[in-house]
PDB file of C-alpha atoms in Angstrom:
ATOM      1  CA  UNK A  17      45.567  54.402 129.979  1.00 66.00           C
ATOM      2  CA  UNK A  18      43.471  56.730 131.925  1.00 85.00           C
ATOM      3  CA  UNK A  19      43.674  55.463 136.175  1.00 95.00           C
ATOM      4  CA  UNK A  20      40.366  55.594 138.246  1.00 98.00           C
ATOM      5  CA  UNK A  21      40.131  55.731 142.079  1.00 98.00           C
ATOM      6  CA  UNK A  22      36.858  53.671 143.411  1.00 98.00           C
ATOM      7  CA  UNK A  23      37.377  54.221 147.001  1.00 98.00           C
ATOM      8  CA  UNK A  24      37.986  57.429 148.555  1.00 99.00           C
ATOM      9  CA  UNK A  25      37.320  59.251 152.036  1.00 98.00           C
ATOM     10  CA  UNK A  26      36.578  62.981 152.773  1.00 98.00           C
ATOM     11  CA  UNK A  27      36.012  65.216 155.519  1.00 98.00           C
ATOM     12  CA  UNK A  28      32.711  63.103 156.061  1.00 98.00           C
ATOM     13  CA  UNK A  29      34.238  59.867 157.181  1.00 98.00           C
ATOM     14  CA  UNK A  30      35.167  59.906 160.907  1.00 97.00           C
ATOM     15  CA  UNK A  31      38.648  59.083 160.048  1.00 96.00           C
ATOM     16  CA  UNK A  32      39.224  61.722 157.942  1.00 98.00           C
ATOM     17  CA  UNK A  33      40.167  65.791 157.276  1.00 98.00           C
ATOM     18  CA  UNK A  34      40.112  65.725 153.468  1.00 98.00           C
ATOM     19  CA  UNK A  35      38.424  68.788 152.224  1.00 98.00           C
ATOM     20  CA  UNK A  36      35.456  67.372 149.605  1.00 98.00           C
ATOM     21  CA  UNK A  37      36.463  70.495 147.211  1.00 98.00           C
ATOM     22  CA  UNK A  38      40.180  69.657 146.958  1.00 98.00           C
ATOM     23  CA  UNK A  39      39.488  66.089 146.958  1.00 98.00           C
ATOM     24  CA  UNK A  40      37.571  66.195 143.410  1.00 98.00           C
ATOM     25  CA  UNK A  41      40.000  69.170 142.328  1.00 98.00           C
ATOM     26  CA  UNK A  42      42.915  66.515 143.067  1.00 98.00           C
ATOM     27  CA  UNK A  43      41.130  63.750 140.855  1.00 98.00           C
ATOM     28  CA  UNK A  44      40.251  66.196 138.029  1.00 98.00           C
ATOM     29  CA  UNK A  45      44.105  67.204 137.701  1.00 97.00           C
ATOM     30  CA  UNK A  46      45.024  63.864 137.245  1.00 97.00           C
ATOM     31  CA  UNK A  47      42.548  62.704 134.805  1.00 97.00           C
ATOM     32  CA  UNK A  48      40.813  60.291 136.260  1.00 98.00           C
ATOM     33  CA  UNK A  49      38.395  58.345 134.087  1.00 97.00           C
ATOM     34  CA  UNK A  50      36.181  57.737 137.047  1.00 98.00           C
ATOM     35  CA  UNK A  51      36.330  59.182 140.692  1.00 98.00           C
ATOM     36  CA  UNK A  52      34.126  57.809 143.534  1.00 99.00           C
ATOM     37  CA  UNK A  53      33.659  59.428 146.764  1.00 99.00           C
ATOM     38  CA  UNK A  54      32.688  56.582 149.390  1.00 99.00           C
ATOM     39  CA  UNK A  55      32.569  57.923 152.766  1.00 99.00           C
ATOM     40  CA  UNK A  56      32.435  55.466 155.602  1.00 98.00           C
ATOM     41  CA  UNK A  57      28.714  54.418 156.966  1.00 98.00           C
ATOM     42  CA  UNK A  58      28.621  51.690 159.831  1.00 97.00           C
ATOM     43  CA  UNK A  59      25.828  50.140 159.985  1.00 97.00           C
ATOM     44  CA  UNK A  60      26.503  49.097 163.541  1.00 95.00           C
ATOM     45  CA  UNK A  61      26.451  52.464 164.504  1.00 96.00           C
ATOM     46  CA  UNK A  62      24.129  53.880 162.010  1.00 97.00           C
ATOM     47  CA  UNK A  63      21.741  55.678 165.550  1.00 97.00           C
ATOM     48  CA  UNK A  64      22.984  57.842 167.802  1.00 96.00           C
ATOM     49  CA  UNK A  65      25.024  56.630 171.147  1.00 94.00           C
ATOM     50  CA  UNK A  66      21.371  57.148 173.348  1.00 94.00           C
ATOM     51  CA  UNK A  67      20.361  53.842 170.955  1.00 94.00           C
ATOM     52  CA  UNK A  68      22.580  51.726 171.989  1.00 94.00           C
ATOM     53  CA  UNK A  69      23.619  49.735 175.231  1.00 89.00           C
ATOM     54  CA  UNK A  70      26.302  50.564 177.902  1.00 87.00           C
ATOM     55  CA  UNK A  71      27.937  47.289 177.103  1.00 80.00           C
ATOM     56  CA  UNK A  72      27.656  47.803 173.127  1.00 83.00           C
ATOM     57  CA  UNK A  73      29.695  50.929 173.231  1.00 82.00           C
ATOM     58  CA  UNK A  74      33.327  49.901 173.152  1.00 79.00           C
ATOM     59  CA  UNK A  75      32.577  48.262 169.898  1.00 84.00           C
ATOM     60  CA  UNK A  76      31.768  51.174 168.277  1.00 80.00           C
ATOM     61  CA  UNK A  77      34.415  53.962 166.853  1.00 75.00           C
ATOM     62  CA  UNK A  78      31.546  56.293 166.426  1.00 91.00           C
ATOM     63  CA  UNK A  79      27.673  56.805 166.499  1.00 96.00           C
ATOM     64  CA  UNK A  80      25.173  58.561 164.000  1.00 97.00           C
ATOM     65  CA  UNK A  81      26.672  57.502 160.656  1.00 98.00           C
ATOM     66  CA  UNK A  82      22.771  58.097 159.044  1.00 98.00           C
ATOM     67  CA  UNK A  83      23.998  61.903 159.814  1.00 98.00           C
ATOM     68  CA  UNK A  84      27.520  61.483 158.070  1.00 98.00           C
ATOM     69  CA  UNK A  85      25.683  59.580 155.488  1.00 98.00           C
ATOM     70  CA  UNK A  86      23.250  62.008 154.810  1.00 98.00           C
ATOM     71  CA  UNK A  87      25.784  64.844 154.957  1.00 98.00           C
ATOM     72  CA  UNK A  88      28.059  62.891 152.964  1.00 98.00           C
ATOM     73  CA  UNK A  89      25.714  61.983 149.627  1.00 98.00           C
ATOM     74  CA  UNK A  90      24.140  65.383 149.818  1.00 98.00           C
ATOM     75  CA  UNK A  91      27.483  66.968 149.091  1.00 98.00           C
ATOM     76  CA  UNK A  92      28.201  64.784 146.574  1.00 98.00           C
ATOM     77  CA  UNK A  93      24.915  65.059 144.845  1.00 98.00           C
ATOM     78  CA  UNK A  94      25.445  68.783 144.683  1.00 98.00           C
ATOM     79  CA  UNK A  95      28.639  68.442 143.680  1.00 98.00           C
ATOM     80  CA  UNK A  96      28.467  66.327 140.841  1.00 98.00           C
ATOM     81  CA  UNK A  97      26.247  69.104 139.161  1.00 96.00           C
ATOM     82  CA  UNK A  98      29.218  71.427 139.608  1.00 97.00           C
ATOM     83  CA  UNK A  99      31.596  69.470 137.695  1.00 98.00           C
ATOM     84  CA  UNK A 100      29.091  67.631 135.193  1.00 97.00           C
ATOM     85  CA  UNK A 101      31.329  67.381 131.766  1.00 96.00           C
ATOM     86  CA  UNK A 102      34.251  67.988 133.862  1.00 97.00           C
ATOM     87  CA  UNK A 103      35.298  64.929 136.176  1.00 98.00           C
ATOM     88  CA  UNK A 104      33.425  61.339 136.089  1.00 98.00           C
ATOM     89  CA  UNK A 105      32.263  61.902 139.621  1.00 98.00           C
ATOM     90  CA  UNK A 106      30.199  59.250 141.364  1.00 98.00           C
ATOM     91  CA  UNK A 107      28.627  58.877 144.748  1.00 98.00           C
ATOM     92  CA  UNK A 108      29.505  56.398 146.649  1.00 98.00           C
ATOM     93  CA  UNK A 109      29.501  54.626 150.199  1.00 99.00           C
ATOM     94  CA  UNK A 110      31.835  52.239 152.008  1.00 98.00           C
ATOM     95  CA  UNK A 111      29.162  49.949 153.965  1.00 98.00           C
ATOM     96  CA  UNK A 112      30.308  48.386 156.615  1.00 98.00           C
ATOM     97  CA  UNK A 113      29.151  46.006 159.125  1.00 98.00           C
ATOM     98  CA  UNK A 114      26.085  45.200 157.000  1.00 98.00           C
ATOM     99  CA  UNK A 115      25.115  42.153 158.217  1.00 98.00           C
ATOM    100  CA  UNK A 116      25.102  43.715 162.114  1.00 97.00           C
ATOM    101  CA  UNK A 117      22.314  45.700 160.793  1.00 97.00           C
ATOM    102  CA  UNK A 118      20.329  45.341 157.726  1.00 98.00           C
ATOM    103  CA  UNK A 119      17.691  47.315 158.108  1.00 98.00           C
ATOM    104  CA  UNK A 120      20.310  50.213 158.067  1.00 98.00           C
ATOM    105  CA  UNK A 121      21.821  48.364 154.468  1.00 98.00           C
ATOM    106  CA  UNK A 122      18.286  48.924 153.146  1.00 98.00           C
ATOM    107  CA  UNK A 123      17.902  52.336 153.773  1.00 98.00           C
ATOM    108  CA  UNK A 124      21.359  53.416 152.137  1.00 98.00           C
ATOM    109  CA  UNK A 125      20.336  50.544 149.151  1.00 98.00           C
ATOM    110  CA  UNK A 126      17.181  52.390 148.815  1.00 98.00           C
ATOM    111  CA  UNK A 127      18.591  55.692 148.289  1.00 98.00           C
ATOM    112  CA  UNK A 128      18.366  56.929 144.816  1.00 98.00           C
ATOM    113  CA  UNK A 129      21.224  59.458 144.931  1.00 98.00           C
ATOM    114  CA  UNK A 130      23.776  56.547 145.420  1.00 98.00           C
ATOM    115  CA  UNK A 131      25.401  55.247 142.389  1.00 98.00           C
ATOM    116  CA  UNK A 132      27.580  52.727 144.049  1.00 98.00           C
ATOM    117  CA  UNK A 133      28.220  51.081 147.519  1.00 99.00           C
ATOM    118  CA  UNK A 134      31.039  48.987 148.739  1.00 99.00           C
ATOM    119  CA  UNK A 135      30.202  46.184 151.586  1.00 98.00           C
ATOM    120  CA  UNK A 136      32.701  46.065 154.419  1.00 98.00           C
ATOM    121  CA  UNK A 137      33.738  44.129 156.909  1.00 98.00           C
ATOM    122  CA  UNK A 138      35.604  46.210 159.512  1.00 97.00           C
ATOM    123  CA  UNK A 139      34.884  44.355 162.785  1.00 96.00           C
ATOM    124  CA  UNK A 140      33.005  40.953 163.084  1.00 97.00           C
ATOM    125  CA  UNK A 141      30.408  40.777 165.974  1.00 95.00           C
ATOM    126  CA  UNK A 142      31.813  41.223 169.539  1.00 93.00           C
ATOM    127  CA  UNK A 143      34.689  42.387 168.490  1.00 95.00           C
ATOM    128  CA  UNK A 144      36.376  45.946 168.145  1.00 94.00           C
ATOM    129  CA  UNK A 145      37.723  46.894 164.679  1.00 95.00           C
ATOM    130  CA  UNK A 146      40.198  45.099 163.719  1.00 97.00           C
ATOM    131  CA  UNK A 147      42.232  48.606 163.662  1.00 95.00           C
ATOM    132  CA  UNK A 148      41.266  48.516 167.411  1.00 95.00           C
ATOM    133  CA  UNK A 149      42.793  44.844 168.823  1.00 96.00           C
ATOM    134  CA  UNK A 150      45.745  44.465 170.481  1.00 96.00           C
ATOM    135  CA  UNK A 151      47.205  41.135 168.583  1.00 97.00           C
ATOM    136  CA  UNK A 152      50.273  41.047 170.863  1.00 96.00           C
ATOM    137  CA  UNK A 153      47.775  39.516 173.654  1.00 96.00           C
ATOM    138  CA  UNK A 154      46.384  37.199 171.327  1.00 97.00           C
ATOM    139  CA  UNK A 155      47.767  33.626 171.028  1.00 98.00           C
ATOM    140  CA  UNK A 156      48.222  32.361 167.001  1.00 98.00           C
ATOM    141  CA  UNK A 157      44.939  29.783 167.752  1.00 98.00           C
ATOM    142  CA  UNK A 158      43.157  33.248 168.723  1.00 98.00           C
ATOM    143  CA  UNK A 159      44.608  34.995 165.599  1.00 98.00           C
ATOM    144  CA  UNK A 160      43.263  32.379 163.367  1.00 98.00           C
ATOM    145  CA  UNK A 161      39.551  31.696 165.300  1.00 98.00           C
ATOM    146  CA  UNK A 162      39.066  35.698 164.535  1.00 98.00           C
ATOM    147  CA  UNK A 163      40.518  35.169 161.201  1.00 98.00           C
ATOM    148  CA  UNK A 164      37.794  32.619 160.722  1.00 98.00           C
ATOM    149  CA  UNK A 165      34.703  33.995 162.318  1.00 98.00           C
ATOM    150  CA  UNK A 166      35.662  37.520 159.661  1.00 98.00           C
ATOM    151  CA  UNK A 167      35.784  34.996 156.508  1.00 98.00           C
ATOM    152  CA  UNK A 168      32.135  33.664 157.925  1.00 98.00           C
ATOM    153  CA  UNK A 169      30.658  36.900 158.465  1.00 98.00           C
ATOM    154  CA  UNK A 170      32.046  38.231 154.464  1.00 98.00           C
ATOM    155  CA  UNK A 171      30.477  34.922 153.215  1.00 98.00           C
ATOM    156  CA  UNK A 172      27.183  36.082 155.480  1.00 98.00           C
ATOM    157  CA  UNK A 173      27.680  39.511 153.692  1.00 98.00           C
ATOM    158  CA  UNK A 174      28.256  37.735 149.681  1.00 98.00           C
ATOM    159  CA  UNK A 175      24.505  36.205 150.075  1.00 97.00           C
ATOM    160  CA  UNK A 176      22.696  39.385 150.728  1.00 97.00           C
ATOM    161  CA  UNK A 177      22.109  41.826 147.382  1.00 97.00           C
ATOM    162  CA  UNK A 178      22.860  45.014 149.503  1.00 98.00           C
ATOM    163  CA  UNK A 179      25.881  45.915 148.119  1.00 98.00           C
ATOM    164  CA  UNK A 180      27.999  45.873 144.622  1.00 98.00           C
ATOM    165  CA  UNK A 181      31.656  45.052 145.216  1.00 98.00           C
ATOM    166  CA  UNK A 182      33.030  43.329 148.354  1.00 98.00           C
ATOM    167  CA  UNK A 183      35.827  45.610 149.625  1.00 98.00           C
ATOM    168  CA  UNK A 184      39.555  45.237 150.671  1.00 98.00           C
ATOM    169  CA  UNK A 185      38.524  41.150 150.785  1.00 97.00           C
ATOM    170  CA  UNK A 186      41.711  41.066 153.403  1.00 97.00           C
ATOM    171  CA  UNK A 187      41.208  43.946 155.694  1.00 96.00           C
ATOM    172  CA  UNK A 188      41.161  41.576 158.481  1.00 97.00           C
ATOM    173  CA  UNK A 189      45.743  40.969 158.281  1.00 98.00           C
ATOM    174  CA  UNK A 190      46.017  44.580 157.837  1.00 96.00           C
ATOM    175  CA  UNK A 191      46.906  45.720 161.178  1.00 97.00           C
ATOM    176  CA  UNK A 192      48.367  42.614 162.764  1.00 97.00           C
ATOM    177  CA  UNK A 193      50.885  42.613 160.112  1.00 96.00           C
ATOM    178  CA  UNK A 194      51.866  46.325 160.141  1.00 94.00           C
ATOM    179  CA  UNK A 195      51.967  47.190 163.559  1.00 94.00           C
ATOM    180  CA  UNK A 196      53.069  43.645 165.328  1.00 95.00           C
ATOM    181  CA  UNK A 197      54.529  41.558 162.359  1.00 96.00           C
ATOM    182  CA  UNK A 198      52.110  38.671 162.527  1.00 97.00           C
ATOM    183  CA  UNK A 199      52.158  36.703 159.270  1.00 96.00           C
ATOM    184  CA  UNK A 200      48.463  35.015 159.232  1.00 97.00           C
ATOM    185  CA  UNK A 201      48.700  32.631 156.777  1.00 97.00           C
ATOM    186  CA  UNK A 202      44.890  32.695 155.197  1.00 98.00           C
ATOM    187  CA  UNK A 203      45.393  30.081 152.773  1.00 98.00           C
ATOM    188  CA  UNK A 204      43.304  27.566 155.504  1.00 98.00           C
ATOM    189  CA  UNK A 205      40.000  29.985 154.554  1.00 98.00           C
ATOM    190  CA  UNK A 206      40.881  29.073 150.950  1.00 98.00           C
ATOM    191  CA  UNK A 207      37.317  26.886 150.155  1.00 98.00           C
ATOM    192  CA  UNK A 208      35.453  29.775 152.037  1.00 98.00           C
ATOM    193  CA  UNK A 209      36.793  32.466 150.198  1.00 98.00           C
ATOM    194  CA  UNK A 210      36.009  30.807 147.337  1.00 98.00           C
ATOM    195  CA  UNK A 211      32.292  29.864 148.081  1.00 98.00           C
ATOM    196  CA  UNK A 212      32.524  33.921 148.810  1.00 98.00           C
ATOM    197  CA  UNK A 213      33.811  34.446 145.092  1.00 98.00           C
ATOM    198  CA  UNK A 214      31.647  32.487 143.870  1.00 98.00           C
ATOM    199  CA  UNK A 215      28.336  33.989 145.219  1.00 98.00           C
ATOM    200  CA  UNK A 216      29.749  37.063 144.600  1.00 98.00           C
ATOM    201  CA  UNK A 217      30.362  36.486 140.664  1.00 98.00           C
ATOM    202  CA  UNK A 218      26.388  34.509 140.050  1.00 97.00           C
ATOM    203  CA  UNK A 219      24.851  37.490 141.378  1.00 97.00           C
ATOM    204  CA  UNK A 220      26.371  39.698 139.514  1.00 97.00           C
ATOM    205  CA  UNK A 221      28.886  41.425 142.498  1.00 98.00           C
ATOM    206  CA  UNK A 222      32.556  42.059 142.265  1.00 98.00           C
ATOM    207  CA  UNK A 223      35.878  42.593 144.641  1.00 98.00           C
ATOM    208  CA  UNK A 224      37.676  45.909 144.352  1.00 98.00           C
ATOM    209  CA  UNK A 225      41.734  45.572 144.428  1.00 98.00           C
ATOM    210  CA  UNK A 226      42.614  47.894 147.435  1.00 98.00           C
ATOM    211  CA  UNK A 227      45.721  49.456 147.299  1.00 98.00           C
ATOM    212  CA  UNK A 228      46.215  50.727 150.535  1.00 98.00           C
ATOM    213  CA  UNK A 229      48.176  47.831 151.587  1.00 97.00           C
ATOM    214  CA  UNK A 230      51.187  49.374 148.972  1.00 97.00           C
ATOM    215  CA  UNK A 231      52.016  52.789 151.021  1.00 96.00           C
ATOM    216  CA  UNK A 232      51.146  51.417 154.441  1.00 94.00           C
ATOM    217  CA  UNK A 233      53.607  49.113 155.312  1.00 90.00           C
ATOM    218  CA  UNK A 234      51.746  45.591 154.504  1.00 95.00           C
ATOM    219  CA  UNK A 235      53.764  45.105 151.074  1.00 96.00           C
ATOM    220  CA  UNK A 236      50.788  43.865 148.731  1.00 98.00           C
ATOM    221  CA  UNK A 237      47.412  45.132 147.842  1.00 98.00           C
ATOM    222  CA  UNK A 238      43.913  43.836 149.668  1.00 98.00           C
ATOM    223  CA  UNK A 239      43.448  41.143 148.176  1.00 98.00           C
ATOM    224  CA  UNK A 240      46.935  39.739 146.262  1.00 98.00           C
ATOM    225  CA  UNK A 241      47.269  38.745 143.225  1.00 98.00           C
ATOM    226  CA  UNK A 242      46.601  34.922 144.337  1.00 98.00           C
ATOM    227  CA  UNK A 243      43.208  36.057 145.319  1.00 98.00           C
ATOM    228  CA  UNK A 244      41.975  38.240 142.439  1.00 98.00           C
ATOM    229  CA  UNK A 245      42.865  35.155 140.488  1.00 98.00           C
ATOM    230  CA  UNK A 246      40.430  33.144 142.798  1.00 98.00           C
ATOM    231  CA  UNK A 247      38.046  35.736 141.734  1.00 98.00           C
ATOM    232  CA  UNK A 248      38.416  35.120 138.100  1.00 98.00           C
ATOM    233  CA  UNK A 249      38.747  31.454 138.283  1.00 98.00           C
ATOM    234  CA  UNK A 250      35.053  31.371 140.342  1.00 98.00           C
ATOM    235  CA  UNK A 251      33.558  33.245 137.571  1.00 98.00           C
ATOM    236  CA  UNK A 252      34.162  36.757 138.382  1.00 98.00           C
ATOM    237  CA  UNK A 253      33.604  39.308 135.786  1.00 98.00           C
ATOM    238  CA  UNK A 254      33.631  42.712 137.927  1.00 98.00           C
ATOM    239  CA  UNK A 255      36.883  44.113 139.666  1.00 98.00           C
ATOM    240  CA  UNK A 256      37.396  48.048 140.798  1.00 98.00           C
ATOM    241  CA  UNK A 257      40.615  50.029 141.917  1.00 98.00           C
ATOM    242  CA  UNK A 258      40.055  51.848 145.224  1.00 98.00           C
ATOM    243  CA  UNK A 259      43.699  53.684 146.270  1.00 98.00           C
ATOM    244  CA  UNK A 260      41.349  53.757 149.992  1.00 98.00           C
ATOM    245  CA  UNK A 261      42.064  57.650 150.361  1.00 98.00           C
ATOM    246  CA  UNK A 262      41.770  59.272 153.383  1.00 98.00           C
ATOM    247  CA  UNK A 263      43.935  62.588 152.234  1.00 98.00           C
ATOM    248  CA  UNK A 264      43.698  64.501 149.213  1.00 98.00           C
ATOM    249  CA  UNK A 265      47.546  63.340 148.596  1.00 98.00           C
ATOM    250  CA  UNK A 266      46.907  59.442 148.419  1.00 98.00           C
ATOM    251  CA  UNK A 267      44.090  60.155 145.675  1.00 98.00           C
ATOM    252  CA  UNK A 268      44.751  57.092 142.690  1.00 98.00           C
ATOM    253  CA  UNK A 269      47.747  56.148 144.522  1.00 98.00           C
ATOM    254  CA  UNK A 270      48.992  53.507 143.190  1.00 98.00           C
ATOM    255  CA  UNK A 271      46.178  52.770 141.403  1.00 98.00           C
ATOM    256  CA  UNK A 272      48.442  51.660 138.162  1.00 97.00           C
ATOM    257  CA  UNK A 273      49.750  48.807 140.515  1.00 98.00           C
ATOM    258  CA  UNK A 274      46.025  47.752 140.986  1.00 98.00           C
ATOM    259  CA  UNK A 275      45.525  47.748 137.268  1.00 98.00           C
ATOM    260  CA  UNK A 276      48.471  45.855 136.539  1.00 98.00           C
ATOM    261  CA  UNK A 277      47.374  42.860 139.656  1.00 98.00           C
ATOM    262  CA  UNK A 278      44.029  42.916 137.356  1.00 98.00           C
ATOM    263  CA  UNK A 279      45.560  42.144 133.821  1.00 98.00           C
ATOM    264  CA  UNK A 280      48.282  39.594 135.981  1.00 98.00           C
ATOM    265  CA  UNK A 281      44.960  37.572 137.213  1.00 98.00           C
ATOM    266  CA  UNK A 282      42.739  37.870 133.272  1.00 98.00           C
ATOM    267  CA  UNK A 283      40.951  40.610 133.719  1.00 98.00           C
ATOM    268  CA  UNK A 284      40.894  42.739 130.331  1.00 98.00           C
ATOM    269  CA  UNK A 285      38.513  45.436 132.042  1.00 98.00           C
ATOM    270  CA  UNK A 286      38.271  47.686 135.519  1.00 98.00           C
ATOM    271  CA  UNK A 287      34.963  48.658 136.172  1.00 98.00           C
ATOM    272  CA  UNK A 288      32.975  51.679 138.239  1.00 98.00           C
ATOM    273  CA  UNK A 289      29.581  51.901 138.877  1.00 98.00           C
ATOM    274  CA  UNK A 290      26.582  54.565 137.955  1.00 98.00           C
ATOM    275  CA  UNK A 291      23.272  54.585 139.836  1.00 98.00           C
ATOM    276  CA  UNK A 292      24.447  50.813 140.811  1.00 98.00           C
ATOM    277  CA  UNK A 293      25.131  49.436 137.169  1.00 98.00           C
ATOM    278  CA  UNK A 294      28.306  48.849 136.157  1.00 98.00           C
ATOM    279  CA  UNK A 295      30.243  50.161 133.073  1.00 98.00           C
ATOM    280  CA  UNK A 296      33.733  49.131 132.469  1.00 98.00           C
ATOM    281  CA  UNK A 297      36.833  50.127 130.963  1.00 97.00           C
ATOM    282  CA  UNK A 298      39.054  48.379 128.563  1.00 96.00           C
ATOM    283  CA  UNK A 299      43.555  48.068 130.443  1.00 96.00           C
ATOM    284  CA  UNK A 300      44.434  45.701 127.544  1.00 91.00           C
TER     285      UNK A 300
END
């Protein structure tokens, strides 16, 4: 069974050096069936710095993402033409912050060169990135009112149509679990997550199985197992791998452990998108 990787970074994201070239020579060695470059594009910071307010800056990791957008699909575009009959290449965009800014969302939805487009939720309003906090000066009840206001905002995010799979679901226990141990236990957002699932699945949306969470310390993939089922028992029908890439060495990885958390929760297909419609492959 051939693996695909559905969420990738290059040298255009601001948090990563991956060359674009070695990148898609890196997925064409191993055979992928499908290969999507997503570069990151906030759409909280979508202007340049001059836009925004003194007091909005520390929220921000970077400004100008229209530019690393723009530089980012471009490249993509151009290369796709290179390696047409070669690799299953497809451009892509990990958008995040959507609902901060949706005028942004529909300029990047409106953009025929974009063949796919993953909604994030990296930071919920007033806060940093959840990369960014500093859980060791947060009390549990703090912990869980942040955990709460990022399952509101993703539900806010499931009821717009500017997007086609909801990504890394769990982002938000990344960080206080790797770096400072903290053990959230989510299963109190249960009914949210799946009214989230289940807006997601009627409109015809899906959840990509991240599988970052496997080399970086957190043990399980974003979401687990538990909530891929969810997705399946709320109706859903769409589910992509994403290894969440941000070298040319973590390309696919572990994207067989994604595939095998898909068949675990019913799924008999993995899909990946092409000018936003999605075609699917068979992992039974």
């Amino acid at each position: 069974m051939k693996l695909m990787d559905c969420h990738t970074h290059t040298q255009f994201s601001v948090d990563s050096e991956a060359d674009i070239n070695k990148c898609i020579k890196r997925a064409a060695e191993l055979g992928l069936a499908a290969y999507a470059i997503t570069d990151h594009c906030e759409c909280n910071g979508w202007y340049k710095k001059e836009h925004y307010s003194e007091n909005e800056w520390y929220l921000r990791e970077s400004f100008d993402y229209a530019a690393d957008f723009e530089n980012s699909v471009s490249a993509v575009t151009a290369l796709k033409e290179k390696w047409a009959g070669k690799l299953n290449l497809i451009c892509g965009v990990e958008l995040g912050q959507i609902i901060h800014d949706t005028e942004a969302a529909k300029i990047v939805n409106a953009d025929k060169r974009v063949d796919f487009i993953i909604g994030s939720v990296h930071q919920v309003r007033g806060e940093q990135d959840f990369y960014f906090i500093d859980y060791e000066k947060m009390t549990m009840d703090e912990i869980y009112d942040l955990l709460e206001r990022y399952f509101k905002e993703a539900y806010e995010v499931s009821r717009t149509d500017l997007f086609d799979v909801f990504g890394h679901i769990t982002y938000c226990l990344r960080y206080m679990k790797q770096r400072n141990g903290i053990n959230a236990d989510i299963s109190r957002f249960d009914d949210i997550i799946a009214e989230i699932f289940r807006d997601l699945a009627q409109n015809g949306r899906g959840i990509e199985i991240n599988t970052s969470g496997l080399r970086q310390g957190f043990g399980d993939c974003f979401p687990s197992l538990k909530y891929v089922k969810l997705f399946r028992d709320m109706g859903g029908e769409i589910v992509t791998i994403g290894s969440d890439s941000h070298t040319v060495e973590d390309i696919a990885a572990n994207s067989a452990d994604g595939m095998e958390i898909a068949r675990a929760a019913g799924f008999t297909k993995l899909a990946y998108f092409k000018k936003r419609k999605p075609y699917f492959i068979d992992i039974t």
